[in-house]
Amino acid sequence: IDISKLRSVTGGVTTLDAGYKNTGSCESEITFLDGEKGILRYRGYSIEELADKADFLEVAFLLIFGELPTKEQSEKFHADIKAQSIVDEDVKKILDAFPKSAHPMGVIASLTSALTAFNPSSVNVDSEEDMYKSVVKILGKFPVLVAWTFRKKEGLPLDYGDKNLGYVENILKMMFRQPNEEYVQNKILVDALDKLLILHADHEQNCSTSTVRIVGSSHAGLFASLSAGISALWGPLHGGANQAVLEMLEAIKLDGGDTKKYMAKAKDKADPFRLMGFGHRVYKNFDPRAKIIKKAADEVLGDLGIEDPILDIAKGLEQEALNDDYFVKRKLYPNVDFYSGIIYRAMGIPTDMFTVMFALGRLPGWIAQWREMRLRKEPIGRPRQVYIGETHRSFVSIDER
Ligand code: ACO
């Protein structure tokens, strides 16, 4: 039922649904999710097939424009993005003003928002052509901001990418290139990052995506809407879980690797500890992305010849949870973030950059959802409330209180 239509008949209907567990906020053609069966599809294509056969930029095009690109469309899209991959030099001054200890998610949210100031024409987008310009701009500039945020933390000089490279190869080179050294691409890392970005690219109306849509619904610009989405993603109950998972696995390792102790803590309602990377608002079955990532983690670590005891702890926790009544009854399975950090770590990405990598992957999904919302001319998002405060009171002057 489209409740918004009831207003004219009834004079106003308010549903209360804390956390929007059963409330649809929009109609969308982008991502299909069946949480009971563990199915995820982008524009009708299964996530398994896309992760196996497509590359990230193809998936970005698919999400944003609705179809897989032809060869010509793909080349043009990439060329348009590359042409926009220069960031105003003054943005470096903003980056310089952050302390080295700043969390990269805070930095990247601020820099993304700052792009609006350097690209004022990106705010008023009245035509599809204007939208396209903003879309390729942010797809070009965001990886540069990610690389700069990382390099600033690492004390490395800031530079631009290599226009001869693919989108994902270029991201890796921009991040990891050492001064006065030739950067050699590692195909294992390129493929792993490509897959991770595809798996994170969209997930219908989650917290950050809903944020992007609701901010965008006021016709704030794309970059401001994305910046708000990045802030929403940061939280440990959402994208920040990938950092929290690795910190949890590290803590378990340091504590002697006793997974049973942590399982007991997670089940203890008096203990605020939760098993990070477990549970999902919509999936009440295996998160299909987690299955793919678990396999990829095994492959990447094997290919790179890395033995990481953290992976064993993760697998141990998963096995215990699968056989534990508490987790089974509540249908708590590993989610996308449970194994992704293990791959990022193997790639040499520091823990506090994990959620930034998630944002890099989610960027096309946020853009696609924002674009759909604007093209459908959706009304401004403005939930109601059920007021439970005082009724009418008379003012008491300060001397009489
Ligand atoms: N560990 C222990 N218990 C859990 C966990 C967990 N990770 N997740 C949920 N539960 C329990 C809750 O305590 C609750 O138990 P109760 O019924 O006895 O009260 C029950 O399972 C239902 O949990 P809710 O919090 O009501 O479920 P909700 O849909 O609101 O939350 C969420 C989903 C936020 C993902 C939650 O499962 C969680 O906090 N997981 C850990 C953080 C995490 O991994 N987040 C990443 C999600 S994926 C993403 O955003 C990219």
Coordinates of C-alpha atoms and ligand atoms in Angstrom, one line a residue:
I1 CA 0.0 0.0 0.0
D2 CA 1.3 3.5 -0.8
I3 CA 0.4 5.1 2.5
S4 CA 1.3 8.6 1.2
K5 CA -1.8 8.4 -1.0
L6 CA -4.0 7.9 2.0
R7 CA -3.4 11.5 3.2
S8 CA -6.0 13.0 0.8
V9 CA -8.6 10.5 2.0
T10 CA -8.0 10.4 5.7
G11 CA -6.4 13.8 6.4
G12 CA -3.2 12.1 7.5
V13 CA -2.1 8.6 8.5
T14 CA 1.1 8.0 10.5
T15 CA 2.7 4.6 10.8
L16 CA 5.3 4.1 13.5
D17 CA 8.1 1.7 12.5
A18 CA 11.3 2.4 14.5
G19 CA 14.3 1.6 12.4
Y20 CA 12.1 1.3 9.4
K21 CA 12.1 -2.5 9.7
N22 CA 8.9 -2.9 7.6
T23 CA 8.7 0.5 5.8
G24 CA 9.6 0.9 2.1
S25 CA 10.9 4.4 1.4
C26 CA 10.8 4.2 -2.4
E27 CA 10.2 2.1 -5.5
S28 CA 13.5 1.1 -7.1
E29 CA 14.7 -0.8 -10.1
I30 CA 18.3 -1.1 -9.0
T31 CA 18.9 -3.8 -6.5
F32 CA 16.9 -6.9 -5.6
L33 CA 17.4 -8.4 -2.2
D34 CA 15.7 -11.5 -0.8
G35 CA 17.0 -11.8 2.8
E36 CA 15.2 -15.1 3.5
K37 CA 16.7 -16.9 0.5
G38 CA 20.0 -15.0 0.5
I39 CA 19.6 -13.6 -3.0
L40 CA 21.2 -10.4 -4.2
R41 CA 20.9 -9.1 -7.8
Y42 CA 22.0 -5.8 -9.4
R43 CA 19.5 -4.8 -12.1
G44 CA 18.5 -8.5 -12.4
Y45 CA 22.1 -9.9 -12.6
S46 CA 23.1 -12.2 -9.8
I47 CA 25.9 -11.0 -7.5
E48 CA 27.7 -14.3 -8.0
E49 CA 27.8 -13.9 -11.8
L50 CA 28.8 -10.3 -11.6
A51 CA 31.6 -10.9 -9.1
D52 CA 32.9 -13.7 -11.3
K53 CA 32.6 -12.2 -14.8
A54 CA 32.3 -8.4 -14.6
D55 CA 34.7 -5.6 -13.7
F56 CA 33.9 -2.9 -11.2
L57 CA 33.4 -0.1 -13.7
E58 CA 31.0 -2.3 -15.8
V59 CA 29.0 -2.9 -12.6
A60 CA 29.1 0.8 -11.8
F61 CA 27.7 1.6 -15.3
L62 CA 25.1 -1.1 -14.9
L63 CA 23.9 0.2 -11.5
I64 CA 23.8 3.8 -12.6
F65 CA 22.4 3.5 -16.1
G66 CA 20.5 0.2 -15.9
E67 CA 22.3 -1.9 -18.6
L68 CA 25.7 -3.4 -19.0
P69 CA 27.7 -1.1 -21.2
T70 CA 28.7 -2.0 -24.8
K71 CA 32.4 -1.8 -25.6
E72 CA 32.0 1.8 -26.9
Q73 CA 29.9 2.9 -23.9
S74 CA 32.4 1.3 -21.6
E75 CA 35.4 3.1 -23.2
K76 CA 33.6 6.4 -23.3
F77 CA 32.5 6.1 -19.6
H78 CA 36.1 5.3 -18.5
A79 CA 37.6 8.1 -20.7
D80 CA 35.1 10.6 -19.2
I81 CA 36.0 9.5 -15.7
K82 CA 39.7 9.8 -16.4
A83 CA 39.2 13.3 -17.8
Q84 CA 37.8 14.2 -14.4
S85 CA 40.4 12.6 -12.2
I86 CA 42.2 15.9 -11.3
V87 CA 41.4 17.4 -7.9
D88 CA 41.9 21.1 -7.2
E89 CA 45.3 21.6 -5.6
D90 CA 43.7 23.6 -2.8
V91 CA 42.0 20.5 -1.6
K92 CA 45.5 19.4 -0.4
K93 CA 45.5 22.4 2.0
I94 CA 42.3 21.1 3.6
L95 CA 43.8 17.6 3.8
D96 CA 46.9 19.2 5.4
A97 CA 44.8 20.8 8.1
F98 CA 43.7 17.5 9.5
P99 CA 45.8 15.9 12.3
K100 CA 47.6 12.7 11.3
S101 CA 45.4 10.9 13.9
A102 CA 42.2 11.9 12.1
H103 CA 40.0 8.9 11.2
P104 CA 40.1 8.5 7.4
M105 CA 36.3 8.3 7.2
G106 CA 36.0 11.8 8.8
V107 CA 38.6 13.1 6.4
I108 CA 37.1 11.6 3.3
A109 CA 33.6 12.8 4.2
S110 CA 34.9 16.3 4.6
L111 CA 36.9 16.2 1.4
T112 CA 33.9 14.9 -0.6
S113 CA 31.7 17.7 0.8
A114 CA 34.5 20.2 0.0
L115 CA 34.4 19.2 -3.6
T116 CA 31.1 21.0 -3.9
A117 CA 32.9 24.3 -3.2
F118 CA 35.4 23.6 -6.0
N119 CA 32.7 22.4 -8.4
P120 CA 29.7 24.7 -7.8
S121 CA 28.1 23.6 -11.1
S122 CA 27.6 20.1 -9.6
V123 CA 24.9 21.4 -7.3
N124 CA 22.1 22.3 -9.7
V125 CA 21.5 19.3 -11.8
D126 CA 18.3 19.8 -13.8
S127 CA 19.0 17.6 -16.8
E128 CA 20.4 14.1 -17.3
E129 CA 23.4 15.7 -19.0
D130 CA 24.2 17.7 -15.8
M131 CA 23.8 14.6 -13.8
Y132 CA 26.2 12.7 -16.0
K133 CA 28.8 15.4 -15.6
S134 CA 28.5 15.2 -11.8
V135 CA 28.6 11.4 -11.9
V136 CA 31.8 11.1 -13.9
K137 CA 33.4 13.9 -11.8
I138 CA 32.9 12.1 -8.5
L139 CA 33.9 8.7 -10.0
G140 CA 37.1 10.4 -11.2
K141 CA 37.9 12.4 -8.1
F142 CA 36.8 10.1 -5.3
P143 CA 39.6 7.5 -5.8
V144 CA 42.1 10.4 -5.8
L145 CA 40.8 11.6 -2.4
V146 CA 40.9 8.1 -1.1
A147 CA 44.6 7.7 -2.2
W148 CA 45.5 11.1 -0.8
T149 CA 43.9 10.4 2.5
F150 CA 45.8 7.1 2.8
R151 CA 49.1 8.6 1.6
K152 CA 48.9 11.5 3.9
K153 CA 48.6 9.1 6.8
E154 CA 51.5 7.1 5.6
G155 CA 53.6 10.2 5.1
L156 CA 53.8 9.6 1.3
P157 CA 53.8 12.4 -1.3
L158 CA 50.4 13.1 -3.0
D159 CA 50.1 12.6 -6.7
Y160 CA 47.7 11.7 -9.4
G161 CA 47.0 8.4 -11.1
D162 CA 48.1 6.9 -14.3
K163 CA 45.7 7.4 -17.2
N164 CA 46.9 4.3 -19.0
L165 CA 45.6 2.0 -16.3
G166 CA 42.2 0.4 -15.6
Y167 CA 40.1 2.0 -12.8
V168 CA 41.0 -0.5 -10.1
E169 CA 44.7 -0.9 -11.1
N170 CA 44.9 2.9 -11.0
I171 CA 43.5 3.0 -7.4
L172 CA 46.1 0.5 -6.2
K173 CA 48.9 2.4 -7.9
M174 CA 47.7 5.8 -6.6
M175 CA 47.6 4.3 -3.1
F176 CA 50.7 2.2 -2.9
R177 CA 53.3 3.8 -5.3
Q178 CA 56.5 4.6 -3.5
P179 CA 58.6 7.6 -4.4
N180 CA 61.4 6.8 -6.9
E181 CA 60.2 3.3 -7.4
E182 CA 58.4 1.7 -10.3
Y183 CA 55.0 0.3 -9.2
V184 CA 54.5 -3.2 -10.3
Q185 CA 50.9 -4.4 -10.6
N186 CA 49.9 -7.5 -8.8
K187 CA 47.1 -9.2 -10.6
I188 CA 46.0 -11.1 -7.5
L189 CA 45.5 -7.8 -5.7
V190 CA 43.7 -6.2 -8.7
D191 CA 41.3 -9.0 -9.0
A192 CA 40.7 -9.2 -5.3
L193 CA 39.9 -5.5 -5.0
D194 CA 37.8 -5.6 -8.1
K195 CA 35.7 -8.3 -6.6
L196 CA 35.4 -6.6 -3.2
L197 CA 34.3 -3.3 -4.8
I198 CA 31.6 -5.2 -6.9
L199 CA 30.3 -7.0 -3.8
H200 CA 30.0 -3.7 -2.0
A201 CA 28.6 -1.7 -4.9
D202 CA 24.9 -1.5 -3.8
H203 CA 22.6 -3.0 -1.2
E204 CA 19.2 -1.2 -1.7
Q205 CA 17.9 1.0 1.1
N206 CA 20.5 0.5 3.8
C207 CA 21.4 3.2 6.3
S208 CA 24.0 5.1 4.1
T209 CA 22.0 4.8 0.9
S210 CA 18.8 6.0 2.6
T211 CA 20.8 8.9 3.9
V212 CA 22.1 9.8 0.4
R213 CA 18.5 9.6 -1.0
I214 CA 17.0 11.7 1.8
V215 CA 19.7 14.4 1.7
G216 CA 19.4 14.4 -2.1
S217 CA 15.7 14.7 -1.9
S218 CA 16.1 18.2 -0.6
H219 CA 18.0 18.8 -3.9
A220 CA 21.3 19.3 -2.1
G221 CA 24.0 18.4 -4.6
L222 CA 25.3 15.0 -5.3
F223 CA 28.7 15.5 -3.5
A224 CA 27.0 16.8 -0.3
S225 CA 24.5 13.9 -0.4
L226 CA 27.4 11.4 -0.8
S227 CA 29.3 13.0 2.0
A228 CA 26.3 12.4 4.3
G229 CA 26.2 8.8 3.1
I230 CA 29.9 8.4 4.0
S231 CA 29.2 9.6 7.5
A232 CA 26.3 7.2 7.9
L233 CA 28.5 4.3 6.6
W234 CA 31.2 5.1 9.2
G235 CA 29.2 3.7 12.2
P236 CA 30.2 0.2 13.5
L237 CA 26.7 -1.1 13.1
H238 CA 27.0 -0.4 9.3
G239 CA 30.2 -0.1 7.2
G240 CA 32.4 0.5 10.2
A241 CA 31.8 -3.1 11.1
N242 CA 34.7 -4.2 8.8
Q243 CA 37.2 -2.3 11.0
A244 CA 35.4 -3.5 14.1
V245 CA 35.6 -7.1 12.9
L246 CA 39.3 -7.0 12.5
E247 CA 39.8 -5.3 15.8
M248 CA 37.7 -8.0 17.4
L249 CA 39.6 -10.8 15.8
E250 CA 42.9 -9.2 16.8
A251 CA 41.6 -8.9 20.4
I252 CA 40.6 -12.6 20.4
K253 CA 44.0 -13.6 19.1
L254 CA 45.8 -11.5 21.7
D255 CA 43.6 -13.0 24.4
G256 CA 44.8 -16.5 23.5
G257 CA 42.4 -17.3 20.7
D258 CA 39.6 -18.5 22.9
T259 CA 36.6 -18.1 20.6
K260 CA 34.2 -19.8 23.0
K261 CA 34.8 -17.0 25.6
Y262 CA 33.7 -14.4 23.0
M263 CA 30.7 -16.4 21.8
A264 CA 29.6 -16.5 25.5
K265 CA 30.1 -12.7 25.7
A266 CA 28.1 -12.1 22.6
K267 CA 25.2 -14.1 24.0
D268 CA 25.3 -12.4 27.4
K269 CA 22.6 -9.7 27.3
A270 CA 24.3 -7.9 30.2
D271 CA 27.4 -7.6 28.1
P272 CA 27.3 -4.9 25.3
F273 CA 29.7 -7.0 23.2
R274 CA 28.3 -8.2 19.9
L275 CA 30.0 -10.5 17.5
M276 CA 30.9 -8.0 14.9
G277 CA 30.3 -9.1 11.3
F278 CA 27.4 -11.2 12.3
G279 CA 23.7 -10.5 11.8
H280 CA 22.0 -8.4 9.2
R281 CA 18.8 -6.4 9.2
V282 CA 17.6 -8.1 6.0
Y283 CA 19.5 -11.3 5.6
K284 CA 18.0 -14.0 7.7
N285 CA 20.1 -16.6 5.8
F286 CA 23.7 -16.5 4.6
D287 CA 24.8 -13.1 3.1
P288 CA 25.6 -14.2 -0.4
R289 CA 28.5 -11.7 -0.5
A290 CA 30.0 -13.2 2.6
K291 CA 30.2 -16.6 0.9
I292 CA 32.0 -15.1 -2.1
I293 CA 34.4 -13.1 0.2
K294 CA 35.2 -16.1 2.4
K295 CA 36.3 -18.0 -0.7
A296 CA 38.2 -15.0 -2.0
A297 CA 40.0 -14.6 1.3
D298 CA 41.2 -18.2 1.1
E299 CA 42.4 -17.7 -2.4
V300 CA 44.1 -14.4 -1.9
L301 CA 45.9 -15.5 1.2
G302 CA 46.9 -18.7 -0.6
D303 CA 48.1 -16.9 -3.7
L304 CA 50.1 -14.4 -1.7
G305 CA 51.5 -17.1 0.5
I306 CA 50.2 -15.5 3.6
E307 CA 49.2 -17.5 6.6
D308 CA 47.1 -15.4 8.8
P309 CA 45.9 -16.9 12.2
I310 CA 43.1 -14.3 12.1
L311 CA 41.5 -16.2 9.2
D312 CA 41.5 -19.4 11.4
I313 CA 39.9 -17.5 14.3
A314 CA 37.2 -16.1 11.9
K315 CA 36.4 -19.6 10.5
G316 CA 36.3 -21.0 14.1
L317 CA 33.8 -18.3 15.2
E318 CA 31.7 -19.0 12.1
Q319 CA 31.6 -22.7 12.8
E320 CA 30.6 -22.2 16.4
A321 CA 27.9 -19.7 15.5
L322 CA 26.5 -22.1 12.9
N323 CA 26.1 -24.7 15.6
D324 CA 24.9 -22.4 18.4
D325 CA 21.2 -22.2 19.3
Y326 CA 21.4 -18.4 20.1
F327 CA 22.8 -17.6 16.6
V328 CA 20.6 -20.2 14.8
K329 CA 17.4 -19.1 16.5
R330 CA 18.1 -15.4 15.6
K331 CA 19.3 -16.3 12.1
L332 CA 22.6 -14.5 12.7
Y333 CA 25.1 -15.4 9.9
P334 CA 28.3 -13.8 8.8
N335 CA 27.7 -10.6 6.8
V336 CA 29.7 -9.0 4.0
D337 CA 32.1 -7.4 6.6
F338 CA 33.1 -10.6 8.3
Y339 CA 35.8 -11.7 5.9
S340 CA 36.5 -8.5 3.9
G341 CA 39.0 -7.1 6.4
I342 CA 41.1 -10.2 6.2
I343 CA 41.6 -9.5 2.4
Y344 CA 42.2 -5.8 2.9
R345 CA 44.8 -6.6 5.5
A346 CA 46.5 -9.1 3.2
M347 CA 46.6 -6.2 0.6
G348 CA 48.5 -4.0 3.0
I349 CA 45.6 -1.7 3.8
P350 CA 45.5 -0.4 7.4
T351 CA 42.5 -1.3 9.5
D352 CA 41.2 2.3 9.7
M353 CA 41.1 2.5 5.9
F354 CA 38.7 -0.5 5.6
T355 CA 35.5 1.5 5.7
V356 CA 37.0 4.0 3.2
M357 CA 37.5 1.0 0.8
F358 CA 33.8 0.1 1.4
A359 CA 32.8 3.7 0.5
L360 CA 34.9 3.4 -2.7
G361 CA 32.8 0.3 -3.6
R362 CA 29.5 1.7 -2.5
L363 CA 30.0 4.9 -4.5
P364 CA 28.2 3.7 -7.7
G365 CA 25.3 2.4 -5.7
W366 CA 24.8 5.7 -3.9
I367 CA 25.1 7.5 -7.2
A368 CA 22.6 5.2 -8.9
Q369 CA 20.1 5.6 -6.0
W370 CA 20.5 9.4 -6.0
R371 CA 20.1 9.6 -9.8
E372 CA 17.0 7.3 -9.7
M373 CA 15.5 9.4 -6.9
R374 CA 16.0 12.7 -8.9
L375 CA 14.8 11.2 -12.2
R376 CA 11.7 9.9 -10.6
K377 CA 11.1 13.4 -9.1
E378 CA 10.6 11.9 -5.7
P379 CA 9.3 14.3 -3.1
I380 CA 11.4 15.6 -0.2
G381 CA 11.9 12.8 2.4
R382 CA 10.3 14.0 5.6
P383 CA 9.1 11.3 8.1
R384 CA 6.5 12.1 10.7
Q385 CA 6.7 11.1 14.4
V386 CA 4.4 10.0 17.2
Y387 CA 4.7 12.8 19.8
I388 CA 5.0 11.4 23.3
G389 CA 6.1 14.6 25.2
E390 CA 4.2 16.9 27.5
T391 CA 0.8 18.3 26.3
H392 CA 0.2 22.0 26.7
R393 CA 2.0 23.8 29.5
S394 CA 2.1 27.5 30.6
F395 CA 5.3 29.4 30.8
V396 CA 6.9 29.8 34.2
S397 CA 9.3 32.7 34.6
I398 CA 12.8 31.9 35.7
D399 CA 12.4 33.3 39.2
E400 CA 9.5 31.0 39.9
R401 CA 11.0 27.7 38.7
Ligands
ACO1 N1 26.0 -10.6 18.1 C1 25.2 -11.0 19.1 N2 23.8 -10.9 19.1 C2 23.3 -10.2 18.0 C3 24.1 -9.8 17.0 C4 25.5 -10.0 17.0 N3 26.3 -9.5 16.1 N4 23.3 -9.2 16.0 C5 22.1 -9.3 16.5 N5 22.1 -9.9 17.7 C6 20.9 -10.3 18.5 C7 20.3 -9.1 19.2 O1 20.9 -8.9 20.5 C8 18.8 -9.4 19.2 O2 18.7 -10.4 20.3 P1 17.3 -10.4 21.1 O3 16.2 -10.8 20.1 O4 17.5 -11.5 22.1 O5 17.1 -9.1 21.7 C9 18.6 -10.1 17.9 O6 19.9 -10.7 17.6 C10 18.1 -9.2 16.8 O7 19.1 -8.2 16.6 P2 18.7 -6.7 16.3 O8 19.8 -5.8 16.8 O9 17.3 -6.4 16.7 O10 18.7 -6.7 14.7 P3 18.9 -5.4 13.8 O11 18.3 -5.9 12.5 O12 18.3 -4.2 14.4 O13 20.4 -5.2 13.6 C11 22.7 -5.4 12.9 C12 21.2 -5.7 12.6 C13 22.9 -3.9 13.3 C14 23.5 -5.7 11.7 C15 23.1 -6.3 14.1 O14 23.0 -7.7 13.7 C16 24.5 -6.1 14.5 O15 24.7 -5.2 15.4 N6 25.6 -6.8 14.0 C17 26.9 -6.5 14.3 C18 27.5 -5.3 13.5 C19 27.7 -5.6 12.1 O16 28.3 -6.6 11.7 N7 27.2 -4.7 11.2 C20 27.4 -4.8 9.8 C21 26.1 -5.1 9.1 S1 26.3 -5.3 7.4 C22 26.5 -3.7 6.8 O17 26.0 -2.8 7.3 C23 27.4 -3.5 5.7

